[in-house]
Short mmCIF file of C-alpha atoms and ligand atoms in Angstrom, two decimals:
data_model
loop_
_atom_site.label_atom_id
_atom_site.label_comp_id
_atom_site.label_asym_id
_atom_site.label_seq_id
_atom_site.Cartn_x
_atom_site.Cartn_y
_atom_site.Cartn_z
CA MET A 18 34.83 114.75 -38.16
CA LEU A 19 36.87 113.90 -35.08
CA ILE A 20 36.31 115.66 -31.76
CA ILE A 21 39.39 115.29 -29.60
CA PHE A 22 39.18 115.81 -25.85
CA LYS A 23 41.77 117.37 -23.55
CA LYS A 24 43.36 115.36 -20.77
CA GLY A 25 41.23 115.83 -17.68
CA TYR A 26 37.93 116.26 -19.59
CA THR A 27 34.79 115.30 -17.64
CA GLU A 28 32.15 112.71 -18.49
CA GLU A 29 29.61 115.52 -18.50
CA GLN A 30 31.58 117.40 -21.18
CA LEU A 31 31.89 114.24 -23.26
CA ASN A 32 28.17 113.45 -22.93
CA HIS A 33 27.25 116.98 -23.91
CA ALA A 34 29.23 116.66 -27.17
CA ILE A 35 27.68 113.20 -27.79
CA ASP A 36 24.18 114.68 -27.41
CA ARG A 37 24.99 117.43 -29.92
CA VAL A 38 26.25 114.85 -32.44
CA ARG A 39 23.10 112.72 -31.99
CA ALA A 40 20.90 115.77 -32.38
CA ALA A 41 22.32 116.13 -35.90
CA LYS A 42 21.33 112.48 -36.61
CA CYS A 43 24.96 111.33 -36.65
CA GLU A 44 26.41 108.43 -34.72
CA PRO A 45 29.05 109.33 -32.11
CA HIS A 46 31.68 106.61 -31.84
CA VAL A 47 33.78 107.20 -28.74
CA ILE A 48 37.33 105.89 -28.91
CA HIS A 49 39.34 105.56 -25.72
CA GLY A 50 42.66 105.41 -27.55
CA VAL A 51 46.14 105.16 -26.14
CA TYR A 52 46.74 108.80 -27.01
CA LYS A 53 43.42 110.56 -26.57
CA VAL A 54 39.68 110.23 -26.11
CA THR A 55 38.01 111.06 -29.38
CA ILE A 56 34.50 111.12 -30.77
CA ASN A 57 34.48 109.85 -34.32
CA VAL A 58 31.36 111.35 -35.92
CA ILE A 59 29.84 108.86 -38.31
CA GLY A 60 27.23 109.84 -40.90
CA ASP A 61 26.46 113.05 -42.74
CA ASP A 62 28.22 115.64 -40.55
CA THR A 63 27.77 118.53 -42.97
CA GLN A 64 25.27 120.21 -40.61
CA LEU A 65 27.80 120.20 -37.77
CA ASP A 66 30.11 123.20 -37.55
CA PRO A 67 33.58 122.22 -36.29
CA GLU A 68 34.02 125.75 -34.89
CA ASP A 69 30.99 125.25 -32.58
CA PHE A 70 32.51 122.05 -31.21
CA LYS A 71 35.91 123.68 -30.71
CA LYS A 72 34.26 126.11 -28.29
CA LEU A 73 32.85 123.32 -26.09
CA GLU A 74 34.38 122.80 -22.64
CA GLY A 75 36.83 119.91 -22.55
CA VAL A 76 37.41 119.84 -26.30
CA GLU A 77 41.03 120.16 -27.42
CA ASP A 78 40.57 120.15 -31.16
CA VAL A 79 38.20 119.23 -33.97
CA ILE A 80 39.56 117.74 -37.17
CA SER A 81 37.67 117.38 -40.41
CA VAL A 82 38.95 114.19 -41.99
CA SER A 83 38.32 113.77 -45.66
CA LYS A 84 39.48 110.15 -45.80
CA PRO A 85 37.35 107.03 -45.28
CA PHE A 86 40.00 105.89 -42.76
CA PRO A 87 40.10 108.79 -40.27
CA LEU A 88 42.00 107.12 -37.41
CA VAL A 89 44.67 105.74 -39.72
CA ALA A 90 45.10 109.03 -41.58
CA ARG A 91 48.00 111.45 -41.09
CA GLU A 92 45.40 114.18 -40.94
CA PHE A 93 44.37 112.75 -37.56
CA LYS A 94 47.86 112.05 -36.17
CA LYS A 95 50.83 113.86 -37.65
CA GLU A 96 53.55 112.02 -35.69
CA ASP A 97 54.64 108.57 -36.85
CA THR A 98 53.25 105.75 -34.75
CA ILE A 99 55.94 104.02 -32.73
CA ILE A 100 55.26 100.42 -31.74
CA GLN A 101 57.18 98.84 -28.89
CA VAL A 102 57.36 95.06 -29.01
CA ARG A 103 59.31 93.89 -25.97
CA ASN A 104 62.79 95.38 -26.52
CA VAL A 105 62.22 96.15 -30.22
CA THR A 106 60.99 99.56 -31.42
CA PHE A 107 59.23 99.95 -34.77
CA GLY A 108 59.51 103.62 -35.62
CA PRO A 109 60.82 106.15 -38.13
CA ASP A 110 64.47 105.97 -37.02
CA ASN A 111 64.82 102.20 -37.00
CA PHE A 112 64.87 99.45 -39.58
CA ILE A 113 63.66 96.21 -37.99
CA VAL A 114 64.39 92.83 -39.56
CA MET A 115 61.98 89.97 -38.93
CA ALA A 116 63.10 86.55 -40.15
CA GLY A 117 62.44 82.87 -39.74
CA PRO A 118 60.76 79.89 -41.36
CA CYS A 119 57.47 80.19 -43.17
CA ALA A 120 56.06 77.48 -40.90
CA VAL A 121 56.88 76.04 -37.50
CA GLU A 122 57.61 72.40 -38.34
CA SER A 123 59.07 71.11 -35.07
CA GLU A 124 60.68 72.46 -31.91
CA GLU A 125 64.12 71.42 -33.07
CA GLN A 126 63.72 73.11 -36.50
CA THR A 127 62.31 76.33 -35.01
CA ILE A 128 64.94 76.78 -32.32
CA ARG A 129 67.75 75.94 -34.70
CA ILE A 130 66.57 78.56 -37.22
CA ALA A 131 65.74 81.07 -34.48
CA LYS A 132 69.33 80.87 -33.24
CA ALA A 133 70.67 81.18 -36.79
CA VAL A 134 68.66 84.30 -37.61
CA GLN A 135 69.50 85.80 -34.24
CA LYS A 136 73.20 85.22 -34.85
CA ALA A 137 72.82 86.98 -38.21
CA GLY A 138 71.23 89.98 -36.46
CA ALA A 139 67.46 89.53 -36.90
CA ASN A 140 65.34 91.46 -34.39
CA VAL A 141 62.09 89.42 -34.48
CA LEU A 142 61.41 85.74 -35.20
CA ARG A 143 58.67 84.87 -37.69
CA GLY A 144 57.00 81.46 -37.94
CA GLY A 145 53.51 80.27 -38.83
CA ALA A 146 51.65 77.92 -36.50
CA PHE A 147 48.38 78.29 -38.42
CA LYS A 148 49.06 78.20 -42.16
CA PRO A 149 46.56 79.51 -44.74
CA ARG A 150 47.33 77.04 -47.52
CA SER A 151 45.72 77.23 -50.95
CA SER A 152 45.32 73.43 -50.94
CA PRO A 153 43.48 71.75 -48.07
CA TYR A 154 45.88 68.80 -48.50
CA ALA A 155 49.01 70.92 -47.89
CA PHE A 156 50.62 71.19 -44.42
CA GLN A 157 48.26 73.29 -42.31
CA GLY A 158 50.66 74.09 -39.47
CA LEU A 159 51.07 72.65 -35.97
CA GLY A 160 48.39 74.90 -34.45
CA ASN A 161 48.57 75.40 -30.68
CA GLU A 162 51.58 73.12 -30.41
CA GLY A 163 53.33 75.49 -32.85
CA LEU A 164 52.53 78.47 -30.62
CA LYS A 165 54.14 76.74 -27.65
CA ILE A 166 57.22 76.00 -29.74
CA LEU A 167 57.41 79.69 -30.68
CA ALA A 168 57.18 80.64 -27.00
CA THR A 169 60.07 78.26 -26.28
CA ALA A 170 62.09 79.85 -29.09
CA ARG A 171 61.39 83.26 -27.55
CA LYS A 172 62.60 82.02 -24.18
CA GLU A 173 65.77 80.54 -25.68
CA THR A 174 66.70 83.56 -27.81
CA GLY A 175 64.85 86.54 -26.34
CA LEU A 176 63.53 87.37 -29.83
CA PRO A 177 59.94 88.65 -29.96
CA ILE A 178 57.64 86.49 -32.09
CA ILE A 179 55.31 87.30 -34.98
CA THR A 180 52.77 84.68 -36.07
CA GLU A 181 49.66 84.60 -38.21
CA ALA A 182 46.09 84.43 -36.88
CA LEU A 183 43.47 82.81 -39.08
CA ASP A 184 40.65 82.34 -36.62
CA ILE A 185 39.13 84.42 -33.84
CA ARG A 186 39.12 81.33 -31.62
CA ASP A 187 42.94 81.23 -31.60
CA LEU A 188 43.52 84.86 -30.64
CA ASP A 189 43.80 84.37 -26.87
CA ALA A 190 46.51 81.74 -27.29
CA ILE A 191 48.33 83.81 -29.93
CA CYS A 192 48.36 86.82 -27.59
CA GLU A 193 49.59 84.64 -24.72
CA PHE A 194 52.45 82.88 -26.52
CA THR A 195 53.58 85.44 -29.11
CA ASP A 196 54.09 89.19 -29.52
CA ILE A 197 52.75 90.37 -32.89
CA ILE A 198 49.57 89.12 -34.58
CA GLN A 199 50.04 88.78 -38.33
CA ILE A 200 46.94 89.13 -40.48
CA GLY A 201 47.73 87.51 -43.80
CA THR A 202 46.84 88.67 -47.26
CA ARG A 203 43.89 86.26 -47.47
CA ASN A 204 42.35 87.71 -44.31
CA MET A 205 42.83 91.41 -44.92
CA SER A 206 39.10 91.64 -45.61
CA ASN A 207 37.99 89.26 -42.84
CA PHE A 208 36.24 92.04 -40.98
CA PRO A 209 35.05 89.98 -37.98
CA LEU A 210 38.68 88.91 -37.42
CA LEU A 211 39.91 92.50 -37.77
CA LYS A 212 37.31 93.72 -35.26
CA GLU A 213 38.36 91.07 -32.75
CA VAL A 214 42.04 91.86 -33.22
CA GLY A 215 41.09 95.50 -32.58
CA ARG A 216 39.83 94.49 -29.13
CA THR A 217 43.24 93.12 -28.15
CA ARG A 218 46.18 95.36 -27.30
CA THR A 219 48.73 93.10 -28.98
CA PRO A 220 50.62 94.73 -31.88
CA VAL A 221 49.30 93.72 -35.29
CA MET A 222 50.92 93.47 -38.72
CA LEU A 223 48.23 93.75 -41.38
CA LYS A 224 49.27 92.44 -44.78
CA ARG A 225 47.88 93.97 -47.94
CA GLY A 226 45.27 91.83 -49.66
CA MET A 227 46.71 90.37 -52.85
CA SER A 228 44.27 92.41 -54.95
CA ALA A 229 43.59 95.23 -52.52
CA THR A 230 43.91 98.90 -53.34
CA ILE A 231 45.76 101.14 -50.90
CA ASP A 232 42.43 102.60 -49.71
CA GLU A 233 40.95 99.14 -49.07
CA TRP A 234 44.06 98.19 -47.10
CA LEU A 235 43.91 101.36 -44.98
CA MET A 236 40.20 100.87 -44.34
CA ALA A 237 40.99 97.34 -43.12
CA ALA A 238 43.52 98.90 -40.70
CA GLU A 239 40.81 101.34 -39.64
CA TYR A 240 38.72 98.39 -38.40
CA ILE A 241 41.53 97.49 -35.99
CA LEU A 242 42.15 101.04 -34.76
CA ARG A 243 38.43 101.59 -34.30
CA GLY A 244 38.46 98.80 -31.73
CA GLY A 245 41.05 100.77 -29.74
CA ASN A 246 44.18 98.87 -30.81
CA THR A 247 46.46 101.53 -32.23
CA ASN A 248 49.53 99.26 -32.50
CA VAL A 249 49.11 98.45 -36.16
CA MET A 250 51.76 98.18 -38.87
CA LEU A 251 51.06 97.61 -42.54
CA CYS A 252 52.86 95.02 -44.66
CA GLU A 253 53.17 95.14 -48.43
CA ARG A 254 53.65 91.53 -49.60
CA GLY A 255 53.14 91.87 -53.31
CA ILE A 256 49.99 92.21 -55.35
CA ARG A 257 48.66 90.16 -58.23
CA SER A 258 49.18 91.51 -61.70
CA PHE A 259 49.12 90.25 -65.28
CA ASP A 260 52.66 88.89 -65.37
CA SER A 261 53.27 86.15 -62.81
CA LYS A 262 55.68 84.17 -64.96
CA TYR A 263 58.88 85.24 -63.22
CA THR A 264 57.78 86.47 -59.81
CA ARG A 265 55.05 85.22 -57.49
CA ASN A 266 53.65 88.75 -57.08
CA ILE A 267 54.58 92.34 -57.87
CA VAL A 268 56.17 94.04 -54.85
CA ASP A 269 54.69 97.51 -54.79
CA LEU A 270 57.59 99.50 -53.33
CA SER A 271 55.83 102.72 -54.24
CA ALA A 272 53.37 101.82 -51.48
CA ILE A 273 56.09 102.92 -49.01
CA PRO A 274 56.02 106.66 -49.82
CA VAL A 275 52.29 106.56 -50.56
CA ILE A 276 51.45 104.99 -47.19
CA LYS A 277 53.85 107.29 -45.33
CA ASN A 278 52.07 110.23 -46.86
CA LEU A 279 48.56 108.97 -46.12
CA SER A 280 49.09 107.35 -42.74
CA HIS A 281 51.08 107.50 -39.52
CA LEU A 282 51.38 103.69 -39.27
CA PRO A 283 54.72 101.91 -39.85
CA ILE A 284 55.20 100.05 -43.12
CA VAL A 285 56.87 96.66 -43.55
CA ILE A 286 57.89 94.92 -46.78
CA ASP A 287 57.81 91.13 -47.25
CA PRO A 288 60.13 90.49 -50.22
CA SER A 289 59.86 86.70 -49.76
CA HIS A 290 56.13 86.36 -50.39
CA GLY A 291 56.29 89.41 -52.63
CA THR A 292 58.65 87.88 -55.17
CA GLY A 293 58.73 84.17 -54.33
CA ARG A 294 62.33 83.94 -55.48
CA LYS A 295 65.55 83.86 -53.51
CA ASP A 296 67.60 86.00 -55.87
CA ALA A 297 65.14 88.88 -55.57
CA ILE A 298 65.16 89.08 -51.77
CA GLU A 299 68.42 90.98 -51.30
CA PRO A 300 67.72 93.72 -53.90
CA MET A 301 64.13 94.18 -52.69
CA THR A 302 65.25 94.31 -49.06
CA LEU A 303 67.92 96.95 -49.75
CA ALA A 304 65.43 98.90 -51.85
CA SER A 305 62.90 98.76 -48.99
CA LEU A 306 65.42 100.32 -46.63
CA ALA A 307 66.33 102.98 -49.20
CA ALA A 308 62.67 103.75 -49.92
CA GLY A 309 61.95 104.44 -46.25
CA ALA A 310 60.26 101.25 -44.99
CA HIS A 311 60.32 100.67 -41.23
CA SER A 312 60.91 96.93 -41.43
CA VAL A 313 61.19 93.83 -43.60
CA MET A 314 60.10 90.26 -43.06
CA ILE A 315 62.23 87.53 -44.68
CA ASP A 316 61.71 83.75 -44.93
CA VAL A 317 64.82 81.87 -43.74
CA HIS A 318 65.17 78.07 -43.58
CA ASP A 319 68.34 76.04 -43.15
CA ASP A 320 66.85 73.03 -44.94
CA ALA A 321 64.79 74.87 -47.55
CA GLU A 322 64.77 71.85 -49.91
CA ASN A 323 62.71 69.91 -47.36
CA ALA A 324 60.66 72.78 -45.93
CA LEU A 325 56.98 71.98 -45.42
CA CYS A 326 55.96 75.39 -46.74
CA ASP A 327 57.42 77.92 -49.21
CA GLY A 328 60.92 76.38 -49.34
CA ALA A 329 61.55 77.82 -52.82
CA GLN A 330 61.66 81.38 -51.51
CA ALA A 331 63.51 80.71 -48.23
CA LEU A 332 67.08 81.93 -47.84
CA LYS A 333 69.81 79.90 -46.19
CA PRO A 334 71.04 81.51 -42.94
CA HIS A 335 74.38 82.35 -44.59
CA ASP A 336 72.69 84.30 -47.40
CA PHE A 337 70.49 86.04 -44.87
CA GLU A 338 73.61 87.00 -42.95
CA LYS A 339 75.03 88.65 -46.07
CA ILE A 340 71.88 90.74 -46.45
CA MET A 341 72.14 91.79 -42.80
CA ALA A 342 75.74 92.91 -43.40
CA CYS A 343 74.63 94.99 -46.41
CA LEU A 344 71.79 96.53 -44.44
CA HIS A 345 74.15 97.49 -41.62
CA SER A 346 76.46 99.21 -44.12
CA LEU A 347 73.66 101.09 -45.84
CA ALA A 348 71.52 102.08 -42.86
CA PRO A 349 73.73 104.91 -41.48
CA ALA A 350 73.77 106.64 -44.88
CA LEU A 351 69.98 106.66 -44.78
CA GLY A 352 69.75 107.87 -41.19
CA LYS A 353 68.40 104.55 -39.93
CA THR A 354 69.51 102.31 -37.11
CA ILE A 355 69.30 98.54 -37.17
CA PRO A 356 69.23 97.47 -33.54
CA GLY A 357 71.61 94.69 -32.58
CA ALA A 358 75.06 93.61 -33.61
CA LYS A 359 76.37 93.72 -37.17
CA PRO A 360 77.17 90.20 -38.44
CA SER A 361 80.82 89.49 -39.12
CA VAL A 362 80.27 88.18 -42.64
CA ARG A 363 81.94 90.03 -45.58
CA ASN A 364 79.87 92.88 -46.93
CA THR A 365 78.86 92.25 -50.53
CA VAL A 366 77.55 95.67 -51.52
C1 LIG B 426 53.17 84.21 -44.49
O1 LIG B 426 53.79 85.25 -44.22
O2 LIG B 426 53.46 83.12 -44.01
C2 LIG B 426 52.04 84.25 -45.44
C3 LIG B 426 51.19 83.25 -45.58
O3 LIG B 426 52.01 85.39 -46.14
P1 LIG B 426 50.87 86.02 -47.09
O4 LIG B 426 49.66 86.19 -46.22
O5 LIG B 426 51.50 87.31 -47.51
O6 LIG B 426 50.68 85.06 -48.24
MN1 LIG B 427 54.84 81.46 -46.70
#
């Protein structure tokens, strides 16, 4: 049960409701959210009558939430969450394209690719400074030096930056030098990290665990919202299934309508990690737009053959530019806007 307070409520009114919740042996979790102050009643609330709470002074509404992820659920917030990242708006009317190298390899490489994706019309630059590699002998990323390079790329291009956090100890620097914290598939269930990210106010993109159900993914998002950070978007990046011969993962595009039904949070698709193959990126990207996603994230590298990470799935800037042209042609038919200029390349749709 969620007890939502009116603007201008008093501490006395809030404390009175808290006492009533405690009297029923439930735990009142008070959330000072961006939108409202809410008491999330944790425990067996069957003895509490929502109608009694609705009558209390200062209370705006009481919502019975049947889901194990109340703050993330549409039942709690009917309007779509809109996330503002510098000059870029993630919301129901826009389709935002994030692109860049899998990993930051050097300043020269990052700025070169940042300028290329910007020219093609990307809205956000991606790049990993901390890389979660399956092998401990593979390139692990440039760490803090990589964050500074990303900040330089932001200064040079004006593009907001998304980068992955692996460790709580790096969060302050990530929030200082970049704009969106990416939680990767391997860390979707790293609950201490999620709790800490929930204490920041930096927008977060939470990837789906490679074997996570939709409910597990939404409960992971709940950890972040519970901390008071409501700027969360969800990213489907492919799940593991029985046939991994031709694609790295199975991109679950049906997660788009399912998530939009269950939650108010924006949904992003990562066709690069989802499929692991260049020829699948364009069709999956166009399908993501058509299926109602809010954004996509695409690996782009101009020297993919020598990339230090995930070169096999990275598109050349020219191929990325063609996808951008297709997206710009399709978006109006679907009632979506892609902010920024349409690239001049010939449309291949
Ligand atoms: C990435 O986007 O660089 C990445 C490591 O993705 P994932 O967590 O989906 O494997
Ligand atoms: Mn990668």
